[in-house]
Tab-separated table of C-alpha atoms in Angstrom:
chain	number	residue	atom	x	y	z
A	113	MET	CA	38.283	-0.226	-3.739
A	114	SER	CA	37.203	-2.741	-1.207
A	115	THR	CA	36.894	-6.593	-1.325
A	116	LEU	CA	34.411	-8.894	0.250
A	117	HIS	CA	34.692	-12.663	0.541
A	118	PHE	CA	31.824	-14.972	0.934
A	119	GLY	CA	31.924	-18.634	1.646
A	120	SER	CA	28.822	-18.985	-0.640
A	121	ALA	CA	27.086	-16.513	-2.782
A	122	LEU	CA	24.202	-16.467	-5.286
A	123	LEU	CA	25.520	-15.301	-8.649
A	124	PRO	CA	23.567	-14.898	-11.919
A	125	SER	CA	24.883	-18.273	-12.817
A	126	GLY	CA	23.832	-19.889	-9.604
A	127	TRP	CA	25.383	-20.631	-6.218
A	128	ALA	CA	29.118	-20.515	-5.996
A	129	ASP	CA	31.608	-21.135	-3.194
A	130	ASP	CA	34.609	-18.990	-2.095
A	131	VAL	CA	33.361	-15.807	-3.924
A	132	GLN	CA	35.416	-12.657	-3.892
A	133	VAL	CA	33.670	-9.427	-4.779
A	134	GLU	CA	35.446	-6.183	-5.626
A	135	VAL	CA	33.594	-2.942	-5.132
A	136	THR	CA	34.719	0.442	-6.470
A	137	ASP	CA	32.730	3.647	-6.153
A	138	GLY	CA	29.589	1.894	-5.232
A	139	ALA	CA	29.636	-0.658	-8.023
A	140	ILE	CA	30.732	-4.173	-8.362
A	141	THR	CA	33.813	-4.264	-10.497
A	142	LYS	CA	34.964	-7.906	-10.237
A	143	VAL	CA	33.449	-11.264	-9.076
A	144	ALA	CA	35.606	-14.371	-8.807
A	145	ALA	CA	34.563	-17.793	-7.606
A	146	GLY	CA	36.755	-20.466	-6.180
A	147	VAL	CA	39.178	-17.918	-4.744
A	148	ALA	CA	40.692	-18.187	-1.247
A	149	PRO	CA	40.161	-15.146	0.995
A	150	THR	CA	43.070	-12.650	1.424
A	151	ALA	CA	44.055	-10.648	4.457
A	152	GLN	CA	42.328	-7.580	3.053
A	153	ASP	CA	38.893	-9.231	2.393
A	154	GLU	CA	36.045	-8.650	4.738
A	155	ARG	CA	34.737	-12.219	5.246
A	156	HIS	CA	31.208	-13.456	5.526
A	157	LYS	CA	29.552	-16.886	5.189
A	158	LEU	CA	26.698	-16.314	2.722
A	159	ALA	CA	25.599	-13.559	0.416
A	160	ILE	CA	22.566	-12.795	-1.832
A	161	PRO	CA	21.774	-9.749	-3.903
A	162	GLY	CA	19.708	-6.902	-2.536
A	163	ILE	CA	16.247	-6.471	-4.099
A	164	ALA	CA	14.148	-3.481	-4.853
A	165	SER	CA	10.824	-2.578	-3.199
A	166	LEU	CA	9.329	-1.356	-6.467
A	167	HIS	CA	6.227	0.347	-4.943
A	168	SER	CA	6.139	2.371	-1.791
A	169	HIS	CA	3.973	5.190	-0.342
A	170	ALA	CA	6.462	6.242	2.442
A	171	PHE	CA	4.113	8.523	4.417
A	172	GLN	CA	1.636	5.618	4.941
A	173	ARG	CA	4.240	3.890	7.266
A	174	GLY	CA	3.122	6.392	9.845
A	175	MET	CA	-0.515	5.205	9.861
A	176	ALA	CA	0.261	1.468	10.001
A	177	GLY	CA	-2.324	-0.263	12.129
A	178	LEU	CA	-4.588	2.750	12.520
A	179	ALA	CA	-7.338	1.505	10.204
A	180	GLU	CA	-8.115	-1.899	11.895
A	181	THR	CA	-11.348	-0.965	13.654
A	182	ARG	CA	-14.440	-1.893	11.801
A	183	GLY	CA	-16.750	0.914	10.987
A	184	ASN	CA	-20.667	0.926	10.631
A	185	THR	CA	-20.421	-0.318	7.042
A	186	ALA	CA	-18.362	-3.052	5.390
A	187	ASP	CA	-14.675	-2.076	5.618
A	188	THR	CA	-12.956	-2.024	2.303
A	189	PHE	CA	-10.112	-0.242	0.412
A	190	TRP	CA	-12.496	2.610	-0.001
A	191	THR	CA	-13.032	3.132	3.747
A	192	TRP	CA	-9.390	2.647	4.467
A	193	ARG	CA	-8.605	5.387	1.941
A	194	GLU	CA	-10.624	7.906	4.123
A	195	THR	CA	-8.302	7.080	7.030
A	196	MET	CA	-5.285	7.540	4.782
A	197	TYR	CA	-6.604	10.966	3.555
A	198	ARG	CA	-6.969	12.215	7.092
A	199	PHE	CA	-3.505	11.207	8.004
A	200	ALA	CA	-1.929	12.729	4.807
A	201	LEU	CA	-3.646	16.018	5.370
A	202	GLU	CA	-1.749	16.503	8.744
A	203	MET	CA	1.915	15.891	7.567
A	204	THR	CA	4.458	18.590	7.330
A	205	PRO	CA	7.598	18.169	5.152
A	206	GLU	CA	9.526	17.431	8.364
A	207	ASP	CA	7.047	14.693	9.308
A	208	THR	CA	7.310	13.153	5.833
A	209	GLU	CA	11.125	12.979	6.115
A	210	ALA	CA	10.996	11.517	9.595
A	211	VAL	CA	8.500	8.815	8.559
A	212	ALA	CA	10.299	8.037	5.331
A	213	THR	CA	13.682	7.828	7.089
A	214	LEU	CA	12.515	5.128	9.525
A	215	LEU	CA	10.808	3.278	6.705
A	216	TYR	CA	14.032	3.220	4.629
A	217	VAL	CA	16.015	1.951	7.679
A	218	GLU	CA	13.496	-0.816	8.097
A	219	MET	CA	13.586	-1.757	4.424
A	220	LEU	CA	17.310	-2.042	4.542
A	221	GLU	CA	17.317	-4.190	7.700
A	222	ARG	CA	14.967	-6.593	5.926
A	223	GLY	CA	16.790	-7.035	2.693
A	224	TYR	CA	15.607	-4.288	0.421
A	225	THR	CA	18.405	-2.091	-1.020
A	226	ARG	CA	16.458	0.193	-3.385
A	227	VAL	CA	12.965	1.696	-3.288
A	228	GLY	CA	10.498	2.914	-6.063
A	229	GLU	CA	8.805	5.712	-4.259
A	230	PHE	CA	5.365	6.417	-5.814
A	231	HIS	CA	5.107	9.855	-4.433
A	232	TYR	CA	1.821	11.780	-4.427
A	233	LEU	CA	1.907	13.891	-1.276
A	234	HIS	CA	3.068	16.999	-3.009
A	235	HIS	CA	1.504	20.244	-1.738
A	236	ASP	CA	0.978	22.135	1.531
A	237	ARG	CA	-1.948	21.212	3.856
A	238	ASP	CA	-4.264	23.696	2.268
A	239	GLY	CA	-3.458	22.348	-1.177
A	240	ALA	CA	-1.224	25.264	-2.328
A	241	PRO	CA	2.125	24.383	-3.915
A	242	TYR	CA	5.318	24.999	-1.888
A	243	ALA	CA	7.635	27.532	-3.170
A	244	ASN	CA	9.711	24.529	-4.265
A	245	PRO	CA	7.222	22.410	-6.094
A	246	ALA	CA	9.259	19.364	-5.164
A	247	GLU	CA	9.558	20.219	-1.504
A	248	MET	CA	7.970	16.909	-0.350
A	249	ALA	CA	9.899	14.958	-2.962
A	250	ALA	CA	13.152	16.548	-1.753
A	251	ARG	CA	12.301	15.313	1.772
A	252	ILE	CA	11.984	11.809	0.297
A	253	ALA	CA	15.305	12.134	-1.336
A	254	GLN	CA	16.843	13.400	1.926
A	255	ALA	CA	15.410	10.367	3.818
A	256	ALA	CA	16.912	8.053	1.203
A	257	GLU	CA	20.274	9.721	1.585
A	258	ILE	CA	20.189	9.536	5.358
A	259	ALA	CA	19.264	5.909	5.428
A	260	GLY	CA	21.482	5.002	2.513
A	261	ILE	CA	18.930	3.237	0.309
A	262	GLY	CA	18.907	3.502	-3.523
A	263	LEU	CA	16.103	5.635	-4.818
A	264	THR	CA	13.874	5.639	-7.854
A	265	LEU	CA	11.610	8.667	-7.356
A	266	LEU	CA	8.296	8.381	-9.174
A	267	PRO	CA	6.426	11.583	-8.764
A	268	SER	CA	2.725	10.836	-9.269
A	269	PHE	CA	0.262	12.726	-11.356
A	270	TYR	CA	-3.182	12.997	-9.753
A	271	ALA	CA	-5.885	15.311	-11.157
A	272	HIS	CA	-9.332	13.774	-10.744
A	273	SER	CA	-11.323	11.734	-8.242
A	274	SER	CA	-12.746	9.211	-10.651
A	275	PHE	CA	-12.980	8.136	-14.349
A	276	GLY	CA	-13.822	10.658	-17.086
A	277	GLY	CA	-12.104	13.623	-15.424
A	278	ALA	CA	-14.409	13.913	-12.348
A	279	PRO	CA	-13.415	16.805	-10.102
A	280	PRO	CA	-11.136	15.941	-7.162
A	281	HIS	CA	-12.340	15.720	-3.597
A	282	ALA	CA	-11.243	18.249	-0.972
A	283	ALA	CA	-9.431	15.492	0.806
A	284	GLN	CA	-7.262	14.933	-2.239
A	285	ARG	CA	-6.026	18.518	-2.383
A	286	ARG	CA	-2.423	17.809	-1.468
A	287	PHE	CA	-2.132	15.508	-4.505
A	288	ILE	CA	-3.654	17.430	-7.284
A	289	CYS	CA	-1.675	18.980	-10.166
A	290	SER	CA	-2.133	20.401	-13.562
A	291	ILE	CA	0.091	19.075	-16.349
A	292	ASP	CA	2.121	22.286	-16.171
A	293	GLN	CA	2.452	21.994	-12.453
A	294	PHE	CA	3.500	18.397	-12.728
A	295	ALA	CA	6.110	19.182	-15.413
A	296	ARG	CA	7.724	21.688	-13.062
A	297	LEU	CA	7.471	19.289	-10.086
A	298	THR	CA	9.161	16.546	-12.094
A	299	ASP	CA	11.985	18.831	-13.141
A	300	ALA	CA	12.406	19.910	-9.553
A	301	ALA	CA	12.418	16.240	-8.414
A	302	ARG	CA	15.259	15.545	-10.781
A	303	VAL	CA	17.283	18.373	-9.171
A	304	ALA	CA	16.389	16.911	-5.672
A	305	VAL	CA	18.003	13.505	-6.423
A	306	ARG	CA	20.969	14.798	-8.380
A	307	ALA	CA	23.407	14.379	-5.564
A	308	LEU	CA	22.226	10.831	-4.726
A	309	PRO	CA	24.465	8.127	-6.261
A	310	GLY	CA	22.488	5.903	-8.598
A	311	ALA	CA	19.173	7.746	-8.073
A	312	ASN	CA	16.847	8.137	-10.986
A	313	VAL	CA	13.426	9.611	-11.725
A	314	GLY	CA	10.383	8.338	-13.568
A	315	VAL	CA	6.701	9.267	-13.520
A	316	ALA	CA	3.603	7.704	-12.030
A	317	PRO	CA	0.216	8.642	-13.527
A	318	HIS	CA	-1.683	7.549	-10.413
A	319	SER	CA	-4.486	5.501	-12.078
A	320	LEU	CA	-6.981	5.677	-14.847
A	321	ARG	CA	-9.338	7.125	-12.076
A	322	ALA	CA	-7.040	9.985	-11.597
A	323	VAL	CA	-5.970	10.891	-15.138
A	324	THR	CA	-7.688	11.524	-18.386
A	325	PRO	CA	-6.408	9.884	-21.616
A	326	ASP	CA	-4.867	13.094	-22.799
A	327	GLU	CA	-3.256	13.615	-19.430
A	328	LEU	CA	-1.860	10.209	-19.438
A	329	ALA	CA	-0.235	10.652	-22.699
A	330	ALA	CA	1.289	13.980	-21.554
A	331	VAL	CA	2.688	12.517	-18.330
A	332	VAL	CA	4.214	9.589	-20.142
A	333	LEU	CA	6.186	12.014	-22.263
A	334	LEU	CA	7.566	13.677	-19.082
A	335	ALA	CA	9.185	10.381	-18.150
A	336	GLU	CA	11.862	11.234	-20.803
A	337	GLY	CA	12.439	7.554	-21.421
A	338	GLY	CA	12.406	6.616	-17.764
A	339	PRO	CA	10.070	4.260	-15.936
A	340	VAL	CA	6.312	4.641	-15.988
A	341	HIS	CA	4.262	3.215	-13.094
A	342	ILE	CA	0.484	3.179	-12.679
A	343	HIS	CA	-2.027	1.568	-10.377
A	344	ALA	CA	-4.413	-0.637	-12.281
A	345	ALA	CA	-7.248	-3.012	-11.450
A	346	GLU	CA	-6.628	-3.192	-7.753
A	347	GLN	CA	-10.247	-3.258	-6.779
A	348	ILE	CA	-13.410	-4.761	-8.267
A	349	ARG	CA	-15.235	-1.448	-7.958
A	350	GLU	CA	-12.507	0.193	-9.885
A	351	VAL	CA	-12.826	-2.444	-12.709
A	352	GLU	CA	-16.674	-1.933	-12.787
A	353	GLU	CA	-16.416	1.967	-12.928
A	354	CYS	CA	-13.776	1.651	-15.706
A	355	VAL	CA	-16.153	-0.468	-17.784
A	356	ALA	CA	-18.913	2.014	-17.191
A	357	TRP	CA	-16.679	4.854	-18.322
A	358	SER	CA	-14.868	3.324	-21.336
A	359	GLY	CA	-16.396	-0.091	-22.091
A	360	ARG	CA	-13.007	-1.586	-21.234
A	361	ARG	CA	-11.449	-2.956	-18.070
A	362	PRO	CA	-8.438	-1.028	-16.679
A	363	VAL	CA	-5.618	-3.357	-17.900
A	364	GLU	CA	-7.533	-3.901	-21.162
A	365	TRP	CA	-7.867	-0.178	-21.785
A	366	LEU	CA	-4.119	0.396	-21.031
A	367	LEU	CA	-3.074	-2.400	-23.377
A	368	GLU	CA	-5.268	-0.971	-26.194
A	369	HIS	CA	-4.565	2.756	-25.715
A	370	ALA	CA	-1.249	3.210	-23.947
A	371	ALA	CA	0.915	0.362	-25.378
A	372	PRO	CA	2.814	-0.463	-22.051
A	373	ASP	CA	6.230	-1.893	-22.676
A	374	ARG	CA	9.350	-2.655	-20.783
A	375	ARG	CA	9.444	0.744	-19.273
A	376	TRP	CA	6.047	0.241	-17.663
A	377	CYS	CA	5.008	-1.309	-14.293
A	378	LEU	CA	1.388	-1.923	-13.691
A	379	ILE	CA	0.913	-1.930	-9.906
A	380	HIS	CA	-1.436	-4.674	-8.562
A	381	ALA	CA	-3.212	-5.676	-11.804
A	382	THR	CA	-5.184	-7.924	-9.522
A	383	HIS	CA	-8.452	-8.324	-11.313
A	384	MET	CA	-7.703	-9.435	-14.960
A	385	THR	CA	-9.367	-11.826	-17.333
A	386	ALA	CA	-7.418	-14.667	-18.846
A	387	THR	CA	-7.095	-12.637	-22.003
A	388	GLU	CA	-5.712	-9.592	-20.128
A	389	THR	CA	-3.333	-11.795	-18.160
A	390	LEU	CA	-1.811	-13.290	-21.335
A	391	ALA	CA	-1.613	-9.872	-22.983
A	392	LEU	CA	0.045	-8.161	-20.066
A	393	ALA	CA	2.563	-11.051	-19.868
A	394	GLY	CA	3.381	-10.538	-23.410
A	395	SER	CA	3.781	-6.878	-23.324
A	396	GLY	CA	7.138	-6.839	-21.547
A	397	ALA	CA	5.737	-4.677	-18.696
A	398	VAL	CA	6.321	-5.659	-15.102
A	399	ALA	CA	3.432	-6.509	-12.745
A	400	GLY	CA	4.199	-4.716	-9.436
A	401	LEU	CA	2.768	-7.017	-6.769
A	402	CYS	CA	2.358	-5.928	-3.180
A	403	PRO	CA	0.977	-9.075	-1.563
A	404	VAL	CA	0.948	-7.867	2.092
A	405	THR	CA	-0.883	-4.721	1.305
A	406	GLU	CA	-3.200	-6.419	-1.065
A	407	GLY	CA	-4.128	-8.810	1.722
A	408	SER	CA	-4.425	-6.014	4.220
A	409	LEU	CA	-6.830	-3.997	2.056
A	410	GLY	CA	-8.792	-7.154	0.820
A	411	ASP	CA	-7.918	-6.436	-2.735
A	412	GLY	CA	-7.894	-9.919	-4.052
A	413	ILE	CA	-5.290	-12.473	-5.413
A	414	PHE	CA	-3.221	-11.891	-8.458
A	415	PRO	CA	-3.428	-14.643	-11.112
A	416	ALA	CA	0.293	-15.399	-10.632
A	417	ARG	CA	0.330	-18.953	-11.858
A	418	GLU	CA	-1.329	-18.105	-15.150
A	419	TYR	CA	0.698	-14.924	-15.569
A	420	LEU	CA	4.142	-16.522	-14.890
A	421	GLY	CA	3.168	-19.520	-17.038
A	422	ALA	CA	2.765	-17.088	-20.018
A	423	GLY	CA	6.230	-15.608	-19.260
A	424	GLY	CA	5.192	-12.590	-17.315
A	425	ARG	CA	7.534	-10.631	-15.200
A	426	PHE	CA	6.953	-9.294	-11.670
A	427	GLY	CA	8.523	-7.445	-8.855
A	428	VAL	CA	7.289	-6.811	-5.221
A	429	GLY	CA	6.617	-3.680	-3.312
A	430	THR	CA	5.755	-2.717	0.192
A	431	ASP	CA	3.022	-0.309	-0.863
A	432	SER	CA	1.241	0.953	2.299
A	433	ASN	CA	4.169	-0.262	4.392
A	434	VAL	CA	1.815	-1.725	6.967
A	435	LEU	CA	4.473	-4.522	7.373
A	436	VAL	CA	7.954	-4.149	5.802
A	437	GLY	CA	9.786	-7.289	4.694
A	438	LEU	CA	10.999	-8.811	1.510
A	439	ALA	CA	10.529	-12.375	2.754
A	440	ASP	CA	7.042	-11.420	3.942
A	441	GLU	CA	6.038	-10.156	0.451
A	442	LEU	CA	7.278	-13.285	-1.285
A	443	ARG	CA	5.774	-15.656	1.204
A	444	GLN	CA	2.431	-13.946	1.072
A	445	LEU	CA	2.530	-14.073	-2.745
A	446	GLU	CA	3.067	-17.825	-2.736
A	447	TYR	CA	0.616	-18.478	0.172
A	448	GLY	CA	-2.117	-16.614	-1.679
A	449	GLN	CA	-1.672	-18.950	-4.532
A	450	ARG	CA	-1.802	-22.033	-2.229
A	451	LEU	CA	-5.059	-20.809	-0.773
A	452	LYS	CA	-6.478	-20.109	-4.254
A	453	HIS	CA	-5.397	-23.378	-5.948
A	454	HIS	CA	-5.306	-25.710	-2.957
A	455	GLU	CA	-1.887	-26.818	-3.674
A	456	ARG	CA	1.655	-26.236	-2.432
A	457	ASN	CA	4.816	-24.791	-4.210
A	458	VAL	CA	2.456	-23.328	-6.850
A	459	LEU	CA	5.006	-20.680	-8.151
A	460	SER	CA	8.095	-22.926	-8.211
A	461	GLY	CA	7.884	-23.310	-12.015
A	462	GLY	CA	8.377	-26.982	-12.195
A	463	PRO	CA	9.339	-30.236	-10.500
A	464	GLY	CA	12.493	-30.153	-8.330
A	465	VAL	CA	12.604	-26.391	-8.311
A	466	SER	CA	12.868	-24.405	-5.046
A	467	THR	CA	9.981	-22.044	-4.647
A	468	GLY	CA	11.992	-19.679	-2.670
A	469	ARG	CA	14.526	-19.408	-5.385
A	470	ALA	CA	12.101	-19.029	-8.168
A	471	LEU	CA	10.344	-16.219	-6.246
A	472	PHE	CA	13.696	-14.514	-5.410
A	473	ASP	CA	15.132	-14.647	-8.934
A	474	ALA	CA	11.892	-13.231	-10.513
A	475	ALA	CA	11.569	-10.452	-7.968
A	476	LEU	CA	15.192	-9.454	-8.407
A	477	ALA	CA	14.905	-9.226	-12.240
A	478	GLY	CA	11.492	-7.650	-12.250
A	479	GLY	CA	12.290	-5.002	-9.593
A	480	GLY	CA	15.465	-4.125	-11.539
A	481	GLN	CA	13.599	-3.696	-14.756
A	482	ALA	CA	10.753	-1.788	-13.171
A	483	LEU	CA	13.123	0.803	-11.681
A	484	ALA	CA	15.313	1.036	-14.866
A	485	GLN	CA	18.431	-0.458	-13.389
A	486	PRO	CA	20.945	-1.435	-16.089
A	487	ALA	CA	22.195	-4.507	-14.173
A	488	VAL	CA	21.203	-6.349	-10.909
A	489	GLY	CA	22.688	-9.175	-8.876
A	490	LEU	CA	26.184	-10.006	-7.894
A	491	GLN	CA	27.843	-9.205	-11.212
A	492	PRO	CA	30.300	-6.654	-12.623
A	493	GLY	CA	28.503	-3.435	-13.571
A	494	ALA	CA	25.720	-3.773	-11.059
A	495	ARG	CA	25.344	-1.499	-8.122
A	496	ALA	CA	26.980	-3.046	-5.024
A	497	ASP	CA	23.684	-4.040	-3.241
A	498	ILE	CA	24.486	-7.084	-1.184
A	499	VAL	CA	22.780	-8.851	1.680
A	500	THR	CA	24.328	-11.499	4.035
A	501	LEU	CA	22.097	-13.894	5.915
A	502	ASP	CA	22.629	-15.294	9.339
A	503	THR	CA	23.516	-18.865	8.676
A	504	MET	CA	23.209	-19.623	12.402
A	505	HIS	CA	19.562	-18.576	12.440
A	506	PRO	CA	17.557	-21.722	13.548
A	507	SER	CA	15.665	-21.656	10.179
A	508	LEU	CA	18.916	-21.487	8.131
A	509	ALA	CA	21.370	-23.633	10.128
A	510	GLY	CA	22.781	-26.434	8.150
A	511	ARG	CA	21.187	-25.290	4.844
A	512	ARG	CA	22.955	-24.819	1.582
A	513	GLY	CA	22.065	-23.242	-1.674
A	514	ASP	CA	18.336	-22.811	-2.436
A	515	THR	CA	17.283	-24.286	0.861
A	516	VAL	CA	18.719	-21.208	2.503
A	517	LEU	CA	16.319	-18.984	0.516
A	518	ASP	CA	13.426	-21.377	1.327
A	519	GLY	CA	14.309	-21.176	4.965
A	520	TRP	CA	14.557	-17.479	4.911
A	521	ILE	CA	11.326	-16.763	2.986
A	522	PHE	CA	9.039	-19.450	4.503
A	523	ALA	CA	10.429	-20.010	8.072
A	524	ALA	CA	12.901	-17.400	9.368
A	525	GLY	CA	10.839	-14.165	9.891
A	526	ALA	CA	12.382	-10.710	9.948
A	527	ASP	CA	15.549	-11.494	11.866
A	528	ALA	CA	17.625	-13.564	9.461
A	529	VAL	CA	19.327	-10.577	7.647
A	530	ALA	CA	22.914	-10.062	9.033
A	531	CYS	CA	24.522	-7.220	6.944
A	532	VAL	CA	23.548	-5.085	4.028
A	533	TRP	CA	25.658	-3.024	1.697
A	534	ALA	CA	23.669	-0.472	-0.476
A	535	GLY	CA	25.721	1.123	-3.199
A	536	GLY	CA	28.812	-0.320	-1.608
A	537	LYS	CA	28.225	1.218	1.758
A	538	LYS	CA	27.668	-1.058	4.741
A	539	VAL	CA	24.452	0.219	6.323
A	540	VAL	CA	23.269	-2.810	8.345
A	541	GLU	CA	25.554	-4.967	10.571
A	542	ASP	CA	24.320	-7.707	12.876
A	543	GLY	CA	20.865	-7.063	11.675
A	544	ARG	CA	20.778	-3.400	12.884
A	545	HIS	CA	20.984	-0.209	10.757
A	546	ARG	CA	23.527	2.184	12.024
A	547	LEU	CA	20.743	4.814	12.521
A	548	ARG	CA	18.052	2.603	13.875
A	549	LYS	CA	17.629	4.279	17.296
A	550	GLN	CA	17.827	7.904	15.951
A	551	ALA	CA	15.307	7.092	13.180
A	552	ARG	CA	12.957	5.470	15.625
A	553	ASP	CA	13.124	8.239	18.182
A	554	THR	CA	12.360	10.917	15.567
A	555	PHE	CA	9.605	8.745	13.993
A	556	ASN	CA	8.003	8.041	17.334
A	557	ALA	CA	7.950	11.668	18.315
A	558	THR	CA	6.408	12.605	15.000
A	559	VAL	CA	3.784	9.971	14.872
A	560	THR	CA	2.796	10.488	18.599
A	561	ARG	CA	1.980	14.082	17.694
A	562	LEU	CA	0.137	13.072	14.432
A	563	VAL	CA	-2.138	10.596	16.039
A	564	ALA	CA	-2.913	12.531	19.150
């Protein structure tokens, strides 16, 4: 057992002073407020819970910034995807581990303590399965173990290039599985994460473009009660093609035919009608929002005000990992709404409510639900995922309570995180992960070769 003492901490009941937290075997076993520090306590000024990035494609961290030159036609998600395919086709298992390790180090340094890895880079470069069908997934698990981040591994089923079971493209060959192959891969993924404390496995039918209705039903069964994640309605073209195929929009089709519930997370769900928005909010599913990537790819702006007004739940993810930061995702989410509605503090939820606090609380709860965590936050029974902020940072100095969150999210940038514990292990101190240099050196050597 170890004990931590915080001058101030954000508990499920709100901010409290003089908080002592006991940690045993990676979990919080006791929280007491109004307690003087003891000689055995490790002392810090201010603590908040760690939050999950509920949606990540780790390998894409290696191509960040490589698709920013305009081509001969209008640049869109679909042209960006061609760059992504070319990059994915070159990566070895060792490359994937090196890129994912640095990514997870960066996530921890920026306040994330768990990742939902939506993993679809499965096979060898010629498309043939590895001897271990979860070879690439095992590299993701190894990277998570090295960095110390909590892992929810979401093997992705990908079988088709477009709606109606269209044959896959050659550039998608590393992603493609039959149902039987995917069942073996998922079983092997469970073996790969078995040694990781607190790790779990769900499934991720990639999108309605990539699965048929029968395949979707079969993949959901393979979740064995765990989380189910799916991309939906990210792009207008996707919506149009889904309507042409089925007569329904993607979210509309899922609500009618797949009955998403609390186990489900619909990634993006950007383009919804008012009826879809209300129905998704009422389903109990989580909307997995990735505002930085959605902005990078020109996807559009999620109807967050309407969705949250109807009681919808959301979490945030880093998706393409073009920029990694919890504060960045929450800030981009709110700023997108400000640009759309020509107002400020759109997502605060009401007069006198801190926008930073409202966003933080919602993302904490939604991320925990989407990754099937039994408890989140600084409370007994939760994994000991704890972040301290630098109260001497110029954008945090003199703040207390919710104004600290506002300062961090809207003014501080990436350097306000001081220390991070993930599963009770201190992995970041003074803003630096213990393996930052090693992870960077290996990543740099890997990516230098890949982009040559």
